[in-house]
Amino acid sequence: MKTYIEHTCHISSQTISVDGSVIFFDENNSIGNFLNLSYRHFCMEYPKFFKMDILSKLAFLTTELLLREVNINAIAKENIGIVLGNCSSSILSDLSHQESIQKTATHFPSPSVFVYTLPNIMMGEMSIRHGLSNENTLFINDDFSPEILENYTNYLINEHIIEYAISGWINAQSDSYEAFFYFVTPHSVNSLGNHDCENIEYLRSYRKEYHTQYLENIH
Amino acid sequence: MEKEELIDNLKAQIIRQLNLDVDPDLINGESPIFKNSGLGLDSIDDLELVALLGRNYGIKVGYLEDIQKKFKTLNSLADFIIKESVEQT
């Protein structure tokens, strides 16, 4: 069965684009402030957002904006899976937690930080928000691996385990962050092309470069 | 520390430590902390509150204790801290 990419959402370099069009940018903020600012800009209402770590906030925002483009009410939530790739795990929360237990005199681990020291927690946040209860998988590789995303997502769809998927790449480190999510569907109508390695790579590279140039053009 | 000042400190600490997106002016001493509070606190926040009491006030609270029953409002939480502080001195 052939599969297709229906919509994309990309967040990087303080810029957010959906299906290739920039819908928000802010050049002067740290990643945390940028994500909070984006949340407010899009008038989202989910108070738990502010308790999430950077990685989960990034996943939440990207998913929220992606699914706004999808006719999600026409799809049974149990037919949607999540297949993501990442390379730095939950490093930001790991470092925060380590800092809180580093010195004996100030040994005060924070439960709300510790709970995010597993990168797949972000998929839990996505699932809770959107009622997703099917397969969710996070692959941690040295680098962006579209082959794994294509192969595993297509396997799940062809084996009728899921019918649709939120797939993509997400990573957050102290000096960089990126989330590139796309919606995989068995229907070719209004698609952004085939769900294959080449197109995933192209869409992600094109968006990433576009974001970088967008900021440079602003200056 | 006066109780009013303690409540103001608690308010700021809880908002900061629990990452709550709320206007501090909307919370007063009789505002419910847990049920029907609108603050959206969960079980992780219970643990965070226990950690806050230990870190900021040197008070240990057993994990098995029913946090939500004991600390319904900031007033009750402040009263508990004052009582524990007196017993420790």
mmCIF file of C-alpha atoms in Angstrom:
data_model
loop_
_atom_site.group_PDB
_atom_site.id
_atom_site.type_symbol
_atom_site.label_atom_id
_atom_site.label_comp_id
_atom_site.label_asym_id
_atom_site.label_seq_id
_atom_site.Cartn_x
_atom_site.Cartn_y
_atom_site.Cartn_z
ATOM 1 C CA MET A 1 0.000 0.000 0.000
ATOM 2 C CA LYS A 2 1.353 3.398 -0.919
ATOM 3 C CA THR A 3 1.371 6.102 1.697
ATOM 4 C CA TYR A 4 1.507 9.869 1.391
ATOM 5 C CA ILE A 5 2.461 12.944 3.367
ATOM 6 C CA GLU A 6 -0.568 15.148 3.849
ATOM 7 C CA HIS A 7 0.747 18.081 5.902
ATOM 8 C CA THR A 8 3.943 19.218 7.611
ATOM 9 C CA CYS A 9 4.826 21.429 10.531
ATOM 10 C CA HIS A 10 8.366 22.574 11.132
ATOM 11 C CA ILE A 11 9.764 24.478 14.108
ATOM 12 C CA SER A 12 13.391 25.600 14.080
ATOM 13 C CA SER A 13 15.476 28.786 14.231
ATOM 14 C CA GLN A 14 12.682 30.633 16.086
ATOM 15 C CA THR A 15 10.403 30.067 13.099
ATOM 16 C CA ILE A 16 7.283 27.991 12.640
ATOM 17 C CA SER A 17 6.010 26.916 9.247
ATOM 18 C CA VAL A 18 3.102 24.779 8.197
ATOM 19 C CA ASP A 19 3.120 23.197 4.748
ATOM 20 C CA GLY A 20 6.031 25.426 3.799
ATOM 21 C CA SER A 21 4.501 28.746 4.845
ATOM 22 C CA VAL A 22 5.876 30.665 7.823
ATOM 23 C CA ILE A 23 3.106 31.299 10.327
ATOM 24 C CA PHE A 24 5.141 32.664 13.240
ATOM 25 C CA PHE A 25 8.640 33.790 14.093
ATOM 26 C CA ASP A 26 10.366 35.612 16.900
ATOM 27 C CA GLU A 27 14.034 36.423 16.658
ATOM 28 C CA ASN A 28 14.871 37.544 20.153
ATOM 29 C CA ASN A 29 14.024 34.775 22.535
ATOM 30 C CA SER A 30 15.514 31.742 24.170
ATOM 31 C CA ILE A 31 13.960 28.436 23.216
ATOM 32 C CA GLY A 32 11.831 28.313 26.371
ATOM 33 C CA ASN A 33 10.496 31.828 25.889
ATOM 34 C CA PHE A 34 9.957 31.216 22.174
ATOM 35 C CA LEU A 35 7.849 28.149 22.849
ATOM 36 C CA ASN A 36 5.767 29.921 25.504
ATOM 37 C CA LEU A 37 5.321 32.905 23.206
ATOM 38 C CA SER A 38 4.209 30.599 20.376
ATOM 39 C CA TYR A 39 1.703 28.881 22.641
ATOM 40 C CA ARG A 40 0.117 32.219 23.513
ATOM 41 C CA HIS A 41 0.290 33.499 19.935
ATOM 42 C CA PHE A 42 -1.799 30.588 18.703
ATOM 43 C CA CYS A 43 -4.267 30.981 21.597
ATOM 44 C CA MET A 44 -3.844 27.420 22.768
ATOM 45 C CA GLU A 45 -5.620 26.432 25.956
ATOM 46 C CA TYR A 46 -3.856 23.638 27.738
ATOM 47 C CA PRO A 47 -2.494 24.765 31.143
ATOM 48 C CA LYS A 48 -0.398 21.624 31.525
ATOM 49 C CA PHE A 49 1.789 22.969 28.709
ATOM 50 C CA PHE A 50 3.671 25.138 31.189
ATOM 51 C CA LYS A 51 4.648 22.132 33.300
ATOM 52 C CA MET A 52 6.256 20.342 30.353
ATOM 53 C CA ASP A 53 9.950 20.323 29.621
ATOM 54 C CA ILE A 54 11.380 21.896 26.452
ATOM 55 C CA LEU A 55 11.201 18.692 24.406
ATOM 56 C CA SER A 56 7.572 18.010 25.314
ATOM 57 C CA LYS A 57 6.565 21.628 24.697
ATOM 58 C CA LEU A 58 8.182 21.418 21.265
ATOM 59 C CA ALA A 59 6.377 18.149 20.509
ATOM 60 C CA PHE A 60 3.084 19.508 21.816
ATOM 61 C CA LEU A 61 3.242 22.688 19.729
ATOM 62 C CA THR A 62 4.274 20.928 16.533
ATOM 63 C CA THR A 63 1.545 18.329 16.901
ATOM 64 C CA GLU A 64 -1.086 20.904 17.737
ATOM 65 C CA LEU A 65 -0.283 23.010 14.663
ATOM 66 C CA LEU A 66 0.020 19.966 12.396
ATOM 67 C CA LEU A 67 -3.311 18.493 13.442
ATOM 68 C CA ARG A 68 -5.065 21.827 12.957
ATOM 69 C CA GLU A 69 -4.490 21.210 9.238
ATOM 70 C CA VAL A 70 -5.836 17.665 9.308
ATOM 71 C CA ASN A 71 -9.518 16.804 9.301
ATOM 72 C CA ILE A 72 -8.925 14.997 12.575
ATOM 73 C CA ASN A 73 -12.617 14.643 13.419
ATOM 74 C CA ALA A 74 -13.039 12.340 10.447
ATOM 75 C CA ILE A 75 -10.374 9.962 11.737
ATOM 76 C CA ALA A 76 -10.742 7.451 14.558
ATOM 77 C CA LYS A 77 -8.043 8.369 17.086
ATOM 78 C CA GLU A 78 -7.200 4.730 17.704
ATOM 79 C CA ASN A 79 -6.060 4.489 14.078
ATOM 80 C CA ILE A 80 -3.322 7.103 14.493
ATOM 81 C CA GLY A 81 0.192 6.120 15.508
ATOM 82 C CA ILE A 82 3.285 8.144 16.371
ATOM 83 C CA VAL A 83 6.713 7.367 14.910
ATOM 84 C CA LEU A 84 9.488 9.809 15.727
ATOM 85 C CA GLY A 85 13.255 10.089 15.524
ATOM 86 C CA ASN A 86 15.640 11.904 17.872
ATOM 87 C CA CYS A 87 19.371 12.002 18.592
ATOM 88 C CA SER A 88 19.847 13.796 21.929
ATOM 89 C CA SER A 89 17.246 11.936 23.964
ATOM 90 C CA SER A 90 15.957 14.134 26.812
ATOM 91 C CA ILE A 91 19.333 15.783 27.397
ATOM 92 C CA LEU A 92 17.978 19.132 28.629
ATOM 93 C CA SER A 93 15.887 17.506 31.375
ATOM 94 C CA ASP A 94 18.708 15.078 32.125
ATOM 95 C CA LEU A 95 21.072 17.995 32.737
ATOM 96 C CA SER A 96 18.498 19.827 34.880
ATOM 97 C CA HIS A 97 17.985 16.743 36.980
ATOM 98 C CA GLN A 98 21.724 16.152 37.302
ATOM 99 C CA GLU A 99 22.217 19.738 38.441
ATOM 100 C CA SER A 100 19.593 19.285 41.156
ATOM 101 C CA ILE A 101 21.376 16.260 42.649
ATOM 102 C CA GLN A 102 24.978 17.197 41.944
ATOM 103 C CA LYS A 103 25.910 18.615 45.322
ATOM 104 C CA THR A 104 25.109 16.975 48.620
ATOM 105 C CA ALA A 105 24.343 20.284 50.318
ATOM 106 C CA THR A 106 21.777 21.215 47.681
ATOM 107 C CA HIS A 107 20.487 17.756 46.869
ATOM 108 C CA PHE A 108 16.866 18.479 46.008
ATOM 109 C CA PRO A 109 15.638 16.470 43.024
ATOM 110 C CA SER A 110 12.494 17.878 41.480
ATOM 111 C CA PRO A 111 9.765 15.354 40.621
ATOM 112 C CA SER A 112 8.443 17.549 37.822
ATOM 113 C CA VAL A 113 11.898 17.614 36.195
ATOM 114 C CA PHE A 114 12.648 13.954 36.817
ATOM 115 C CA VAL A 115 9.428 12.831 35.159
ATOM 116 C CA TYR A 116 10.722 14.205 31.837
ATOM 117 C CA THR A 117 14.084 12.399 31.917
ATOM 118 C CA LEU A 118 12.827 9.938 29.319
ATOM 119 C CA PRO A 119 12.397 11.278 25.765
ATOM 120 C CA ASN A 120 9.331 9.194 24.969
ATOM 121 C CA ILE A 121 7.370 11.071 27.618
ATOM 122 C CA MET A 122 6.733 13.698 24.943
ATOM 123 C CA MET A 123 4.723 11.101 23.017
ATOM 124 C CA GLY A 124 2.716 10.525 26.166
ATOM 125 C CA GLU A 125 1.912 14.217 26.262
ATOM 126 C CA MET A 126 0.883 14.135 22.585
ATOM 127 C CA SER A 127 -1.277 11.066 23.184
ATOM 128 C CA ILE A 128 -3.013 12.477 26.252
ATOM 129 C CA ARG A 129 -3.785 15.710 24.493
ATOM 130 C CA HIS A 130 -5.243 14.113 21.378
ATOM 131 C CA GLY A 131 -6.597 10.851 22.723
ATOM 132 C CA LEU A 132 -4.147 8.687 20.791
ATOM 133 C CA SER A 133 -3.946 5.138 22.090
ATOM 134 C CA ASN A 134 -2.185 3.136 19.402
ATOM 135 C CA GLU A 135 1.452 2.448 18.624
ATOM 136 C CA ASN A 136 4.012 5.094 19.484
ATOM 137 C CA THR A 137 7.718 4.617 18.919
ATOM 138 C CA LEU A 138 10.771 6.806 19.292
ATOM 139 C CA PHE A 139 13.993 5.882 17.490
ATOM 140 C CA ILE A 140 17.181 7.406 18.841
ATOM 141 C CA ASN A 141 19.911 7.580 16.216
ATOM 142 C CA ASP A 142 23.073 9.591 15.693
ATOM 143 C CA ASP A 143 21.358 11.620 13.005
ATOM 144 C CA PHE A 144 18.094 12.168 11.165
ATOM 145 C CA SER A 145 17.174 8.799 9.589
ATOM 146 C CA PRO A 146 14.306 9.072 7.129
ATOM 147 C CA GLU A 147 14.763 5.422 6.125
ATOM 148 C CA ILE A 148 13.770 4.210 9.573
ATOM 149 C CA LEU A 149 10.815 6.580 9.730
ATOM 150 C CA GLU A 150 9.594 5.524 6.283
ATOM 151 C CA ASN A 151 10.099 1.801 6.828
ATOM 152 C CA TYR A 152 8.595 1.513 10.275
ATOM 153 C CA THR A 153 5.630 3.797 9.625
ATOM 154 C CA ASN A 154 4.804 1.998 6.385
ATOM 155 C CA TYR A 155 5.154 -1.352 8.121
ATOM 156 C CA LEU A 156 2.613 -0.323 10.752
ATOM 157 C CA ILE A 157 0.178 0.929 8.114
ATOM 158 C CA ASN A 158 0.618 -2.062 5.789
ATOM 159 C CA GLU A 159 0.093 -4.472 8.683
ATOM 160 C CA HIS A 160 -3.112 -2.564 9.540
ATOM 161 C CA ILE A 161 -1.862 -1.783 13.020
ATOM 162 C CA ILE A 162 -2.514 1.874 12.309
ATOM 163 C CA GLU A 163 -4.070 3.722 9.413
ATOM 164 C CA TYR A 164 -2.428 7.130 9.841
ATOM 165 C CA ALA A 165 0.661 8.425 11.595
ATOM 166 C CA ILE A 166 2.262 11.495 13.037
ATOM 167 C CA SER A 167 5.834 10.965 12.039
ATOM 168 C CA GLY A 168 9.012 12.992 11.979
ATOM 169 C CA TRP A 169 12.091 14.214 13.760
ATOM 170 C CA ILE A 170 12.412 16.147 16.992
ATOM 171 C CA ASN A 171 15.457 17.173 18.946
ATOM 172 C CA ALA A 172 16.363 19.796 21.539
ATOM 173 C CA GLN A 173 19.761 20.701 22.882
ATOM 174 C CA SER A 174 20.974 23.771 24.730
ATOM 175 C CA ASP A 175 22.001 25.603 21.563
ATOM 176 C CA SER A 176 19.625 24.200 18.949
ATOM 177 C CA TYR A 177 16.221 22.663 18.512
ATOM 178 C CA GLU A 178 14.136 21.316 15.674
ATOM 179 C CA ALA A 179 10.804 19.582 15.209
ATOM 180 C CA PHE A 180 9.742 18.393 11.780
ATOM 181 C CA PHE A 181 6.454 16.493 11.913
ATOM 182 C CA TYR A 182 4.325 15.274 9.046
ATOM 183 C CA PHE A 183 1.012 13.462 8.797
ATOM 184 C CA VAL A 184 1.109 10.143 6.958
ATOM 185 C CA THR A 185 -2.031 8.958 5.218
ATOM 186 C CA PRO A 186 -3.018 6.175 2.805
ATOM 187 C CA HIS A 187 -4.893 8.737 0.717
ATOM 188 C CA SER A 188 -3.205 10.650 -2.087
ATOM 189 C CA VAL A 189 -5.696 13.513 -2.353
ATOM 190 C CA ASN A 190 -4.155 16.901 -1.432
ATOM 191 C CA SER A 191 -0.886 15.256 -0.445
ATOM 192 C CA LEU A 192 2.593 16.786 -0.392
ATOM 193 C CA GLY A 193 3.918 13.776 -2.227
ATOM 194 C CA ASN A 194 4.790 10.207 -1.460
ATOM 195 C CA HIS A 195 5.731 9.117 2.003
ATOM 196 C CA ASP A 196 9.214 7.938 1.112
ATOM 197 C CA CYS A 197 12.769 8.605 2.149
ATOM 198 C CA GLU A 198 13.495 11.025 -0.634
ATOM 199 C CA ASN A 199 10.442 13.190 -0.058
ATOM 200 C CA ILE A 200 10.856 13.182 3.749
ATOM 201 C CA GLU A 201 14.456 14.289 3.336
ATOM 202 C CA TYR A 202 13.511 16.924 0.779
ATOM 203 C CA LEU A 203 10.642 18.403 2.795
ATOM 204 C CA ARG A 204 12.711 18.582 5.963
ATOM 205 C CA SER A 205 15.835 20.057 4.304
ATOM 206 C CA TYR A 206 13.814 22.558 2.352
ATOM 207 C CA ARG A 207 11.971 23.735 5.465
ATOM 208 C CA LYS A 208 15.108 23.916 7.594
ATOM 209 C CA GLU A 209 16.992 25.963 5.026
ATOM 210 C CA TYR A 210 13.964 28.165 4.458
ATOM 211 C CA HIS A 211 13.761 28.945 8.186
ATOM 212 C CA THR A 212 17.417 29.911 8.308
ATOM 213 C CA GLN A 213 17.081 32.151 5.267
ATOM 214 C CA TYR A 214 13.856 33.641 6.597
ATOM 215 C CA LEU A 215 15.649 34.946 9.680
ATOM 216 C CA GLU A 216 18.591 36.180 7.631
ATOM 217 C CA ASN A 217 16.249 38.073 5.318
ATOM 218 C CA ILE A 218 14.594 39.713 8.293
ATOM 219 C CA HIS A 219 17.950 41.157 9.233
ATOM 220 C CA MET B 1 7.993 35.544 59.534
ATOM 221 C CA GLU B 2 4.479 36.984 59.577
ATOM 222 C CA LYS B 3 1.792 34.689 58.216
ATOM 223 C CA GLU B 4 0.793 37.172 55.486
ATOM 224 C CA GLU B 5 4.384 37.344 54.271
ATOM 225 C CA LEU B 6 4.632 33.548 54.418
ATOM 226 C CA ILE B 7 1.521 33.182 52.281
ATOM 227 C CA ASP B 8 2.914 35.619 49.702
ATOM 228 C CA ASN B 9 6.186 33.693 49.633
ATOM 229 C CA LEU B 10 4.342 30.382 49.308
ATOM 230 C CA LYS B 11 2.275 31.723 46.460
ATOM 231 C CA ALA B 12 5.363 32.800 44.518
ATOM 232 C CA GLN B 13 7.210 29.575 45.292
ATOM 233 C CA ILE B 14 4.318 27.343 44.264
ATOM 234 C CA ILE B 15 3.758 29.210 41.006
ATOM 235 C CA ARG B 16 7.453 29.086 40.179
ATOM 236 C CA GLN B 17 8.160 25.539 41.324
ATOM 237 C CA LEU B 18 5.051 24.016 39.786
ATOM 238 C CA ASN B 19 5.380 26.072 36.584
ATOM 239 C CA LEU B 20 1.854 27.407 36.870
ATOM 240 C CA ASP B 21 0.650 29.929 34.343
ATOM 241 C CA VAL B 22 -1.551 31.901 36.734
ATOM 242 C CA ASP B 23 -1.808 35.490 37.885
ATOM 243 C CA PRO B 24 -0.597 35.586 41.523
ATOM 244 C CA ASP B 25 -3.150 38.269 42.311
ATOM 245 C CA LEU B 26 -5.923 35.769 41.641
ATOM 246 C CA ILE B 27 -4.744 33.504 44.466
ATOM 247 C CA ASN B 28 -5.387 34.374 48.104
ATOM 248 C CA GLY B 29 -5.054 32.575 51.421
ATOM 249 C CA GLU B 30 -8.432 30.861 51.098
ATOM 250 C CA SER B 31 -7.982 29.818 47.464
ATOM 251 C CA PRO B 32 -8.183 26.022 47.192
ATOM 252 C CA ILE B 33 -4.887 24.538 46.114
ATOM 253 C CA PHE B 34 -6.059 21.181 44.896
ATOM 254 C CA LYS B 35 -9.652 20.221 44.163
ATOM 255 C CA ASN B 36 -11.712 22.728 42.229
ATOM 256 C CA SER B 37 -8.807 25.139 42.301
ATOM 257 C CA GLY B 38 -8.546 25.563 38.575
ATOM 258 C CA LEU B 39 -4.770 25.265 38.935
ATOM 259 C CA GLY B 40 -4.767 21.850 37.277
ATOM 260 C CA LEU B 41 -2.476 20.208 39.834
ATOM 261 C CA ASP B 42 -1.747 16.504 39.549
ATOM 262 C CA SER B 43 0.060 13.835 41.561
ATOM 263 C CA ILE B 44 3.469 15.034 40.374
ATOM 264 C CA ASP B 45 2.595 18.424 41.822
ATOM 265 C CA ASP B 46 1.825 16.718 45.162
ATOM 266 C CA LEU B 47 5.388 15.413 45.161
ATOM 267 C CA GLU B 48 6.726 18.769 44.056
ATOM 268 C CA LEU B 49 4.954 20.425 46.982
ATOM 269 C CA VAL B 50 6.530 17.912 49.361
ATOM 270 C CA ALA B 51 9.939 18.700 47.847
ATOM 271 C CA LEU B 52 9.270 22.430 48.211
ATOM 272 C CA LEU B 53 8.467 22.076 51.911
ATOM 273 C CA GLY B 54 11.695 20.150 52.441
ATOM 274 C CA ARG B 55 13.889 22.451 50.409
ATOM 275 C CA ASN B 56 12.533 25.835 51.480
ATOM 276 C CA TYR B 57 11.330 25.143 55.040
ATOM 277 C CA GLY B 58 13.233 22.062 56.165
ATOM 278 C CA ILE B 59 9.960 20.227 56.741
ATOM 279 C CA LYS B 60 9.649 16.558 55.918
ATOM 280 C CA VAL B 61 6.239 15.280 54.917
ATOM 281 C CA GLY B 62 5.651 11.534 54.589
ATOM 282 C CA TYR B 63 4.787 10.425 51.081
ATOM 283 C CA LEU B 64 1.922 8.343 52.402
ATOM 284 C CA GLU B 65 0.208 11.305 53.967
ATOM 285 C CA ASP B 66 -2.775 12.653 52.109
ATOM 286 C CA ILE B 67 -1.354 15.945 50.890
ATOM 287 C CA GLN B 68 -4.585 17.093 49.366
ATOM 288 C CA LYS B 69 -6.555 16.602 52.597
ATOM 289 C CA LYS B 70 -3.984 18.382 54.748
ATOM 290 C CA PHE B 71 -3.318 21.407 52.580
ATOM 291 C CA LYS B 72 -6.600 22.545 51.148
ATOM 292 C CA THR B 73 -5.662 26.222 51.037
ATOM 293 C CA LEU B 74 -2.595 28.407 51.341
ATOM 294 C CA ASN B 75 -3.809 29.359 54.826
ATOM 295 C CA SER B 76 -3.789 25.727 55.972
ATOM 296 C CA LEU B 77 -0.381 25.199 54.368
ATOM 297 C CA ALA B 78 1.011 28.307 56.084
ATOM 298 C CA ASP B 79 -0.433 27.197 59.444
ATOM 299 C CA PHE B 80 1.247 23.817 59.012
ATOM 300 C CA ILE B 81 4.623 25.418 58.250
ATOM 301 C CA ILE B 82 4.388 27.747 61.246
ATOM 302 C CA LYS B 83 3.420 24.857 63.548
ATOM 303 C CA GLU B 84 6.236 22.647 62.276
ATOM 304 C CA SER B 85 8.751 25.486 62.568
ATOM 305 C CA VAL B 86 7.774 26.122 66.205
ATOM 306 C CA GLU B 87 8.048 22.409 67.060
ATOM 307 C CA GLN B 88 11.506 22.230 65.508
ATOM 308 C CA THR B 89 12.889 25.142 67.576
#
